[in-house]
Tab-separated table of C-alpha atoms in Angstrom:
chain	number	residue	atom	x	y	z
A	9	VAL	CA	23.225	-19.409	18.256
A	10	TYR	CA	25.701	-17.496	16.308
A	11	PHE	CA	28.479	-19.641	14.943
A	12	THR	CA	31.836	-17.557	13.078
A	13	TRP	CA	34.287	-19.808	10.776
A	14	VAL	CA	37.257	-17.640	9.806
A	15	ILE	CA	39.209	-19.820	7.715
A	16	ARG	CA	42.221	-18.739	4.843
A	17	ASP	CA	40.887	-21.449	1.602
A	18	PHE	CA	37.143	-23.143	2.117
A	19	GLY	CA	40.084	-26.063	1.066
A	20	THR	CA	41.399	-26.749	3.883
A	21	ALA	CA	38.388	-27.472	6.130
A	22	GLU	CA	36.634	-29.905	3.049
A	23	TRP	CA	36.326	-32.136	6.268
A	24	PHE	CA	33.817	-29.566	8.239
A	25	HIS	CA	31.781	-28.452	5.306
A	26	SER	CA	29.244	-31.468	5.468
A	27	LEU	CA	28.588	-30.969	9.247
A	28	LEU	CA	27.727	-27.864	8.131
A	29	HIS	CA	25.121	-28.566	5.999
A	30	ALA	CA	24.211	-31.483	8.498
A	31	ILE	CA	23.487	-28.354	11.017
A	32	GLU	CA	21.700	-26.526	8.366
A	33	GLU	CA	19.659	-29.536	7.606
A	34	GLN	CA	18.866	-30.065	11.283
A	35	ASP	CA	17.686	-25.964	11.604
A	36	THR	CA	13.928	-26.309	10.945
A	37	GLN	CA	13.238	-23.062	13.148
A	38	ASN	CA	16.433	-20.760	11.867
A	39	ARG	CA	17.873	-20.804	15.728
A	40	ILE	CA	21.818	-20.902	13.679
A	41	GLU	CA	24.197	-18.515	12.060
A	42	ILE	CA	26.799	-19.590	10.719
A	43	SER	CA	29.624	-17.242	8.937
A	44	ILE	CA	31.481	-17.893	6.723
A	45	TYR	CA	35.234	-15.587	6.384
A	46	LEU	CA	37.446	-16.649	3.778
A	47	THR	CA	41.049	-14.240	4.720
A	48	ALA	CA	42.821	-15.772	1.859
A	49	LYS	CA	43.169	-13.736	-1.912
A	50	ILE	CA	40.966	-14.804	-4.796
A	51	LYS	CA	41.780	-14.424	-7.966
A	52	GLU	CA	39.677	-11.102	-9.913
A	53	ASP	CA	38.228	-14.257	-12.139
A	54	ASP	CA	37.821	-16.586	-9.837
A	55	MET	CA	35.495	-13.801	-7.564
A	56	ASN	CA	33.963	-12.010	-10.907
A	57	ASN	CA	32.525	-16.170	-11.540
A	58	ILE	CA	31.372	-16.672	-7.909
A	59	LEU	CA	29.432	-14.138	-8.181
A	60	VAL	CA	27.582	-13.920	-10.889
A	61	GLN	CA	27.063	-17.381	-10.056
A	62	ASP	CA	25.509	-16.094	-6.375
A	63	VAL	CA	23.247	-13.588	-7.684
A	64	GLY	CA	19.842	-14.874	-6.315
A	65	ALA	CA	20.757	-18.075	-5.544
A	66	GLU	CA	19.655	-19.740	-2.568
A	67	ARG	CA	22.933	-21.651	-1.531
A	68	ASP	CA	26.760	-20.237	-1.323
A	69	ALA	CA	28.425	-20.258	-4.413
A	70	ILE	CA	31.157	-21.762	-2.776
A	71	THR	CA	30.104	-23.624	0.772
A	72	SER	CA	26.170	-24.313	-0.875
A	73	LEU	CA	25.491	-23.307	2.708
A	74	ARG	CA	22.134	-21.065	2.874
A	75	ALA	CA	24.997	-18.806	4.593
A	76	PRO	CA	26.675	-16.500	2.763
A	77	THR	CA	30.501	-16.618	2.437
A	78	HIS	CA	31.930	-13.322	3.187
A	79	PHE	CA	35.964	-12.612	2.003
A	80	GLY	CA	38.488	-10.917	4.376
A	81	ARG	CA	37.707	-10.488	7.907
A	82	PRO	CA	35.090	-10.092	10.618
A	83	ASN	CA	34.583	-6.541	11.862
A	84	TRP	CA	34.691	-7.920	14.965
A	85	ASP	CA	33.457	-4.365	16.809
A	86	ARG	CA	29.925	-5.063	14.654
A	87	VAL	CA	29.976	-9.091	15.240
A	88	PHE	CA	29.756	-8.071	19.174
A	89	SER	CA	27.158	-5.065	18.700
A	90	SER	CA	24.705	-6.235	16.816
A	91	ILE	CA	25.009	-9.760	18.725
A	92	GLY	CA	24.495	-7.480	22.130
A	93	GLN	CA	21.642	-5.403	20.503
A	94	LYS	CA	20.134	-8.680	19.363
A	95	HIS	CA	20.235	-9.882	22.695
A	96	PRO	CA	19.630	-7.117	25.580
A	97	GLU	CA	20.371	-8.338	28.975
A	98	THR	CA	20.868	-11.882	28.731
A	99	ASP	CA	24.180	-13.577	28.802
A	100	VAL	CA	26.557	-14.757	25.909
A	101	GLY	CA	28.892	-17.173	25.222
A	102	VAL	CA	31.555	-16.668	23.218
A	103	PHE	CA	33.604	-20.407	22.154
A	104	PHE	CA	36.771	-20.185	20.798
A	105	CYS	CA	39.257	-22.626	19.631
A	106	GLY	CA	41.875	-20.684	17.319
A	107	PRO	CA	45.335	-19.115	17.522
A	108	ALA	CA	46.100	-17.387	20.653
A	109	VAL	CA	46.147	-14.168	18.794
A	110	LEU	CA	42.511	-14.191	17.385
A	111	SER	CA	41.960	-15.294	21.286
A	112	LYS	CA	43.367	-12.190	22.939
A	113	THR	CA	41.038	-9.826	19.795
A	114	LEU	CA	38.226	-11.809	20.969
A	115	LYS	CA	38.276	-11.932	24.862
A	116	GLN	CA	39.073	-7.793	24.650
A	117	MET	CA	35.953	-7.948	22.224
A	118	SER	CA	33.972	-9.938	24.885
A	119	ASN	CA	34.782	-7.102	27.686
A	120	LYS	CA	34.284	-4.428	26.027
A	121	TYR	CA	30.660	-4.764	24.762
A	122	THR	CA	29.680	-6.405	28.055
A	123	GLN	CA	27.371	-4.355	29.872
A	124	PRO	CA	27.338	-4.735	33.495
A	125	LYS	CA	22.634	-3.896	33.506
A	126	GLY	CA	22.681	-5.422	30.036
A	127	THR	CA	24.553	-7.817	28.045
A	128	ARG	CA	27.546	-9.767	29.110
A	129	PHE	CA	29.762	-11.984	27.059
A	130	PHE	CA	31.405	-14.431	28.927
A	131	PHE	CA	35.062	-15.860	27.138
A	132	GLY	CA	35.973	-19.550	26.552
A	133	LYS	CA	38.884	-20.965	24.467
A	134	GLU	CA	41.460	-23.151	23.246
A	135	ASN	CA	44.405	-22.827	21.344
A	136	PHE	CA	45.880	-25.188	19.034
């Protein structure tokens, strides 16, 4: 399972933080890969502090998860390509909940990276 979460800043979604920790704790076979992307600009001093705390740490300095926090938006071409390479000739469900503009992008990526005799991406959405 690949779980990609794109948020403006982590403070706006603290309600989800404990659930992500619980998921990591129960994932003893490392079957879930969590990727968090923060899209808001971060002050240079804050970024430097984060980088210093992150060096060699087993847990992310921002989330305390094993999964690292990425800054900026995901490179969807890279994400879909990587999943396609890791899971050839597999059906992959892409489940999305969020804004319509991102829904459109993910549907396009699902279609772009679907190979009739290879990996097939199936897109499903729920918009808010």
